[in-house]
Amino acid sequence: MSADEQQSLAETVPDRPVGFCTGCPERPIFTAMKLVQRKLGEVHVSCDIGCHLFSILPPFNIGNTTMGYGLGWSGASAFNTEADRRTISIMGDGGFWHNGLTSGVGNAVFNKNDNILVIVDNGYSAATGGQDILSSRAFNKTRQTNNPISKAIKGLGIEWQRTVNTYDLGKMVKTLTEALTTPEKGPKVILAESECMLNRQRREKPVRNKMIKEGKRIVRSRFGVDPDTCTGDHACIRLSGCPSLTLKENPDPLREDPVAHVNNDCVGCGVCGEVTHVAVLCPSFYRADLLYNPNLWDKFLAGVRGGLIGFIQKRAEKKRATHSFGGA
Amino acid sequence: MAVTKQKKTLSKDKSINIAIIAMGGQGGGVLSKWILDMAEAQGYLAQYTSVPGVAQRTGATIYYIELFPAHLADTKKQNPVLALTPIPGDVDIVIASEMMEAGRSLMRGFVTEETTLIASDHRDYAIVEKQEMGDGRRELSNVRSLAEKMAGTYICFDMDTAARAAGSVISSVLFGALAGSNALPFGRAIFEKTITESKRAVDANLRGFALGYENAQKGDTPEINPESNPESNPEINPEGKEDEEAKGGLVPSASVAPLLARMKESFPPHAHFLITEGLKKLVDYQGPTYANLYLDRLKIFTDMDAEMGGAKKKWRLSKDMARYLALAMSYDDLIRVADLKTRATRFDRFRDEVKAAPGQIITVSEYMHPRLQEVCDVLPTWLGGFLLQRSSLNVFFQKGRRISTTKLGGFLLLSFMAKLKWLRTKSLRYKVEAERLSAWMDDVKKAVSDNYDLACEVAGLQRLMKGYGDTYDRGLENTAKIMSLYPSFKEEKTAASILENLKSAALKDEEGKELSKAIHALNVSVG
Ligand code: SF4
């Protein structure tokens, strides 16, 4: 290959780094951080080993240092000084039990740290394949699970602690903002909870499929984008990076930039909708709830709705047809 | 597209090295396992390696497989040492599950004239392509032509579409293509047996396999790839001939026929495609009278274009203005959104998009977040302006709303809003937009006589105007930034390309880093 050809390949083939899975519960934590940083300015973020380390890659680009497994908070302990902005450290539940409990939390309590720790509690040592750990919620015959992190850190003396469901983006933004701006001194811990989506899907999907086959009433949600209201700015993608949220040719021949598009892998985690609301994005996202095995009432209701809506729509179409372009 | 170059089968007396260049979560592991099982059953010592931690996580990754004939080990009475990673120049078969990844295999030097390259000609966009504010998608014609040039055997077609058609996943089609390439010394039946014995989704996988196999066996001459041939777009209709019959004999309604007639009579044929689209959009947006206003405005520019000898420039100014003026005149407001969201055609589209079964009941919720600004936008100027000053009203607009268009309440609300079109031309936003429009048109007009290309670039500033709320404001801001610099470079010979650069920098990132860089560079050079 000539040098020119090498060069042209280098330009068209950019890196393809790994990223959070479709529907990953850790994604919205960093979406929230990105939004908070927009308002309050950049924050020093000390990362840890685990899936959450993908935050350092596009589209988030969040994270300044990583020292080792469970060392998220100790990695930022040198910043426990008088400063006008607090630091945020990240730790997974696996890293927390590995050593973060002592090296991070214990250290912060002992040294009267005034900074913030976000513990990503997804229920497993997820990055390595979903092994159980002390705080796993699942019942385990041979192990003692169900030892909540909140209790452990309470025992160590963490007074300021908040538990937030990661998918509740609005609450996460509020909690992070509070932690960064409260006059209250002392170590602050945010427990960001939601189960690893990969593990959850592995467990739930077969069950759901079975129930659908058995004729049980099931609702499955997923998201979509209306291509005619999407203007191709991709703000949603920059705040998400979900593999299911991708690009599609713009169906409007006048518009040049591709529209956002949700493909069929979407697991309906809801982040797309939350982002739209919290970041005040465009009105293009919709959630579709697909109903399997409807009961009589469902059918009746759908019939009434569909009938009336269809009637109004037909009237509107008729009116539009008076301005038809025919084949032009 | 199916490209196939001559096929040759590898010797049974040599080791075989196979690299699968894929994205995590695409089934590269399954494919590796099939190859491994098959080779072991056929008397090979086999090993595969992968990078842990990228499964499901969509990053570029490599699975590497080495097959060593057991009989060689037996005669030498020695076990081979199999490698963990592919060595550039020493890979017999490269399987790339996506086009950009095929490019990566070339960059890494895995593909030589001895190599069989099997690549799927489809795109799965990388995050760096997706995150741009404009069109960040890479154009890969260089990958396609280099792959064909460099590989000894080259098999390439859209395996993603094939997989979907078969109701299967891409790994089965890749496996089929591998069989169809005849590179491995095993027959089709042996491949199929491997799938059957794996006992998982056997029927779907066999269907995908068959499509892969057949496409790889076909020695199709490559079709011309539309992506590499940007000139082949349908907009040019130089004679301006219309073939009514070809269009199903449908005639335009009496209300729009005069618009089309006017276009045909007094606008350059090169722009007809775009003008027609513009007319359609504006008639739909506001009505025929409004669309006529579009023609009035556009006429100024097409006349100027004719004067400037636009034919030489392929009527670029006319075409650009036809496009951008239509977009500028159809800004998105609540009325428009409500209108688009309640249409029957949209209902059909979302059913299709979410793959609802025929007759399946679905409920759709729209994620809307109208702010006080957007509500005032559609009110008459005086009322909108008055309410906008009442910041206490903001408390009603703090939260996003979920409105279900498949339920009566939500549907009626939105279809009522859609009916407010008549308010539009008297609204606050209309006035603001009209002012912006006329300033922009003036800039284009002024530029035309001195620098035709520059005028086209000024016209293209409209491309920065996207979205709603903050996104839209950012567009305004970037445009203002660029236009404040405009006087400093517009006399330059390279003014057009300077403006083009600034524009594409503005579309790179939302923090405005690239734009600042470009502005800085410009200030240095212009002084
Ligand atoms: S809702 Fe959005 S973020 Fe969640 S899985 Fe679907 S596309 Fe991905």
PDB file of N, CA and C in Angstrom, chain B residues 462-497:
ATOM      1  N   GLN B 462     -27.596  28.579   6.348  1.00  0.00           N
ATOM      2  CA  GLN B 462     -28.851  28.053   6.877  1.00  0.00           C
ATOM      3  C   GLN B 462     -28.670  26.655   7.467  1.00  0.00           C
ATOM      4  N   ARG B 463     -27.654  25.952   6.976  1.00  0.00           N
ATOM      5  CA  ARG B 463     -27.438  24.584   7.455  1.00  0.00           C
ATOM      6  C   ARG B 463     -27.130  24.549   8.955  1.00  0.00           C
ATOM      7  N   LEU B 464     -26.635  25.664   9.468  1.00  0.00           N
ATOM      8  CA  LEU B 464     -26.332  25.715  10.902  1.00  0.00           C
ATOM      9  C   LEU B 464     -27.600  25.839  11.753  1.00  0.00           C
ATOM     10  N   MET B 465     -28.689  26.222  11.107  1.00  0.00           N
ATOM     11  CA  MET B 465     -29.921  26.475  11.866  1.00  0.00           C
ATOM     12  C   MET B 465     -30.729  25.193  12.018  1.00  0.00           C
ATOM     13  N   LYS B 466     -30.592  24.577  13.172  1.00  0.00           N
ATOM     14  CA  LYS B 466     -31.270  23.304  13.373  1.00  0.00           C
ATOM     15  C   LYS B 466     -31.965  23.277  14.698  1.00  0.00           C
ATOM     16  N   GLY B 467     -32.858  22.335  14.786  1.00  0.00           N
ATOM     17  CA  GLY B 467     -33.395  21.961  16.081  1.00  0.00           C
ATOM     18  C   GLY B 467     -34.312  22.983  16.711  1.00  0.00           C
ATOM     19  N   TYR B 468     -34.394  22.866  18.012  1.00  0.00           N
ATOM     20  CA  TYR B 468     -35.357  23.609  18.808  1.00  0.00           C
ATOM     21  C   TYR B 468     -34.602  24.157  20.017  1.00  0.00           C
ATOM     22  N   GLY B 469     -35.179  25.084  20.686  1.00  0.00           N
ATOM     23  CA  GLY B 469     -34.626  25.557  21.959  1.00  0.00           C
ATOM     24  C   GLY B 469     -33.159  25.934  21.891  1.00  0.00           C
ATOM     25  N   ASP B 470     -32.382  25.365  22.808  1.00  0.00           N
ATOM     26  CA  ASP B 470     -30.962  25.699  22.912  1.00  0.00           C
ATOM     27  C   ASP B 470     -30.185  25.371  21.644  1.00  0.00           C
ATOM     28  N   THR B 471     -30.561  24.264  21.019  1.00  0.00           N
ATOM     29  CA  THR B 471     -29.869  23.851  19.806  1.00  0.00           C
ATOM     30  C   THR B 471     -30.025  24.929  18.736  1.00  0.00           C
ATOM     31  N   TYR B 472     -31.238  25.436  18.636  1.00  0.00           N
ATOM     32  CA  TYR B 472     -31.506  26.477  17.647  1.00  0.00           C
ATOM     33  C   TYR B 472     -30.736  27.749  18.000  1.00  0.00           C
ATOM     34  N   ASP B 473     -30.743  28.067  19.291  1.00  0.00           N
ATOM     35  CA  ASP B 473     -30.029  29.272  19.723  1.00  0.00           C
ATOM     36  C   ASP B 473     -28.540  29.171  19.429  1.00  0.00           C
ATOM     37  N   ARG B 474     -28.011  27.955  19.570  1.00  0.00           N
ATOM     38  CA  ARG B 474     -26.595  27.779  19.273  1.00  0.00           C
ATOM     39  C   ARG B 474     -26.322  28.030  17.799  1.00  0.00           C
ATOM     40  N   GLY B 475     -27.251  27.585  16.955  1.00  0.00           N
ATOM     41  CA  GLY B 475     -27.126  27.838  15.533  1.00  0.00           C
ATOM     42  C   GLY B 475     -27.080  29.330  15.257  1.00  0.00           C
ATOM     43  N   LEU B 476     -27.996  30.057  15.903  1.00  0.00           N
ATOM     44  CA  LEU B 476     -28.033  31.514  15.742  1.00  0.00           C
ATOM     45  C   LEU B 476     -26.710  32.137  16.180  1.00  0.00           C
ATOM     46  N   GLU B 477     -26.232  31.652  17.315  1.00  0.00           N
ATOM     47  CA  GLU B 477     -25.011  32.195  17.893  1.00  0.00           C
ATOM     48  C   GLU B 477     -23.816  31.969  16.963  1.00  0.00           C
ATOM     49  N   ASN B 478     -23.693  30.724  16.477  1.00  0.00           N
ATOM     50  CA  ASN B 478     -22.582  30.408  15.583  1.00  0.00           C
ATOM     51  C   ASN B 478     -22.653  31.230  14.306  1.00  0.00           C
ATOM     52  N   THR B 479     -23.872  31.386  13.780  1.00  0.00           N
ATOM     53  CA  THR B 479     -24.022  32.181  12.571  1.00  0.00           C
ATOM     54  C   THR B 479     -23.580  33.609  12.847  1.00  0.00           C
ATOM     55  N   ALA B 480     -24.004  34.127  13.997  1.00  0.00           N
ATOM     56  CA  ALA B 480     -23.652  35.508  14.328  1.00  0.00           C
ATOM     57  C   ALA B 480     -22.136  35.662  14.457  1.00  0.00           C
ATOM     58  N   LYS B 481     -21.510  34.670  15.093  1.00  0.00           N
ATOM     59  CA  LYS B 481     -20.055  34.707  15.250  1.00  0.00           C
ATOM     60  C   LYS B 481     -19.374  34.781  13.891  1.00  0.00           C
ATOM     61  N   ILE B 482     -19.832  33.900  13.012  1.00  0.00           N
ATOM     62  CA  ILE B 482     -19.208  33.837  11.695  1.00  0.00           C
ATOM     63  C   ILE B 482     -19.455  35.130  10.930  1.00  0.00           C
ATOM     64  N   MET B 483     -20.693  35.640  11.004  1.00  0.00           N
ATOM     65  CA  MET B 483     -21.013  36.839  10.234  1.00  0.00           C
ATOM     66  C   MET B 483     -20.312  38.083  10.783  1.00  0.00           C
ATOM     67  N   SER B 484     -19.946  38.052  12.070  1.00  0.00           N
ATOM     68  CA  SER B 484     -19.235  39.215  12.586  1.00  0.00           C
ATOM     69  C   SER B 484     -17.803  39.253  12.033  1.00  0.00           C
ATOM     70  N   LEU B 485     -17.303  38.099  11.639  1.00  0.00           N
ATOM     71  CA  LEU B 485     -15.967  38.047  11.050  1.00  0.00           C
ATOM     72  C   LEU B 485     -16.004  38.286   9.548  1.00  0.00           C
ATOM     73  N   TYR B 486     -17.175  38.043   9.006  1.00  0.00           N
ATOM     74  CA  TYR B 486     -17.352  38.027   7.558  1.00  0.00           C
ATOM     75  C   TYR B 486     -16.728  39.234   6.852  1.00  0.00           C
ATOM     76  N   PRO B 487     -16.971  40.474   7.359  1.00  0.00           N
ATOM     77  CA  PRO B 487     -16.392  41.636   6.682  1.00  0.00           C
ATOM     78  C   PRO B 487     -14.863  41.563   6.569  1.00  0.00           C
ATOM     79  N   SER B 488     -14.238  40.861   7.532  1.00  0.00           N
ATOM     80  CA  SER B 488     -12.772  40.851   7.526  1.00  0.00           C
ATOM     81  C   SER B 488     -12.191  39.953   6.447  1.00  0.00           C
ATOM     82  N   PHE B 489     -12.995  39.021   5.928  1.00  0.00           N
ATOM     83  CA  PHE B 489     -12.397  38.140   4.914  1.00  0.00           C
ATOM     84  C   PHE B 489     -13.133  38.111   3.586  1.00  0.00           C
ATOM     85  N   LYS B 490     -14.253  38.824   3.515  1.00  0.00           N
ATOM     86  CA  LYS B 490     -15.070  38.629   2.311  1.00  0.00           C
ATOM     87  C   LYS B 490     -14.398  39.118   1.023  1.00  0.00           C
ATOM     88  N   GLU B 491     -13.435  40.008   1.165  1.00  0.00           N
ATOM     89  CA  GLU B 491     -12.742  40.482  -0.038  1.00  0.00           C
ATOM     90  C   GLU B 491     -11.658  39.510  -0.506  1.00  0.00           C
ATOM     91  N   GLU B 492     -11.267  38.617   0.371  1.00  0.00           N
ATOM     92  CA  GLU B 492     -10.191  37.681   0.030  1.00  0.00           C
ATOM     93  C   GLU B 492     -10.603  36.819  -1.164  1.00  0.00           C
ATOM     94  N   LYS B 493      -9.584  36.362  -1.888  1.00  0.00           N
ATOM     95  CA  LYS B 493      -9.854  35.478  -3.017  1.00  0.00           C
ATOM     96  C   LYS B 493     -10.427  34.152  -2.528  1.00  0.00           C
ATOM     97  N   THR B 494      -9.936  33.733  -1.370  1.00  0.00           N
ATOM     98  CA  THR B 494     -10.349  32.425  -0.851  1.00  0.00           C
ATOM     99  C   THR B 494     -11.549  32.518   0.083  1.00  0.00           C
ATOM    100  N   ALA B 495     -12.255  33.644   0.017  1.00  0.00           N
ATOM    101  CA  ALA B 495     -13.351  33.877   0.964  1.00  0.00           C
ATOM    102  C   ALA B 495     -14.322  32.702   1.040  1.00  0.00           C
ATOM    103  N   ALA B 496     -14.659  32.133  -0.123  1.00  0.00           N
ATOM    104  CA  ALA B 496     -15.646  31.047  -0.129  1.00  0.00           C
ATOM    105  C   ALA B 496     -15.155  29.864   0.689  1.00  0.00           C
ATOM    106  N   SER B 497     -13.883  29.500   0.488  1.00  0.00           N
ATOM    107  CA  SER B 497     -13.428  28.325   1.233  1.00  0.00           C
ATOM    108  C   SER B 497     -13.221  28.653   2.703  1.00  0.00           C
TER     109      SER B 497
END
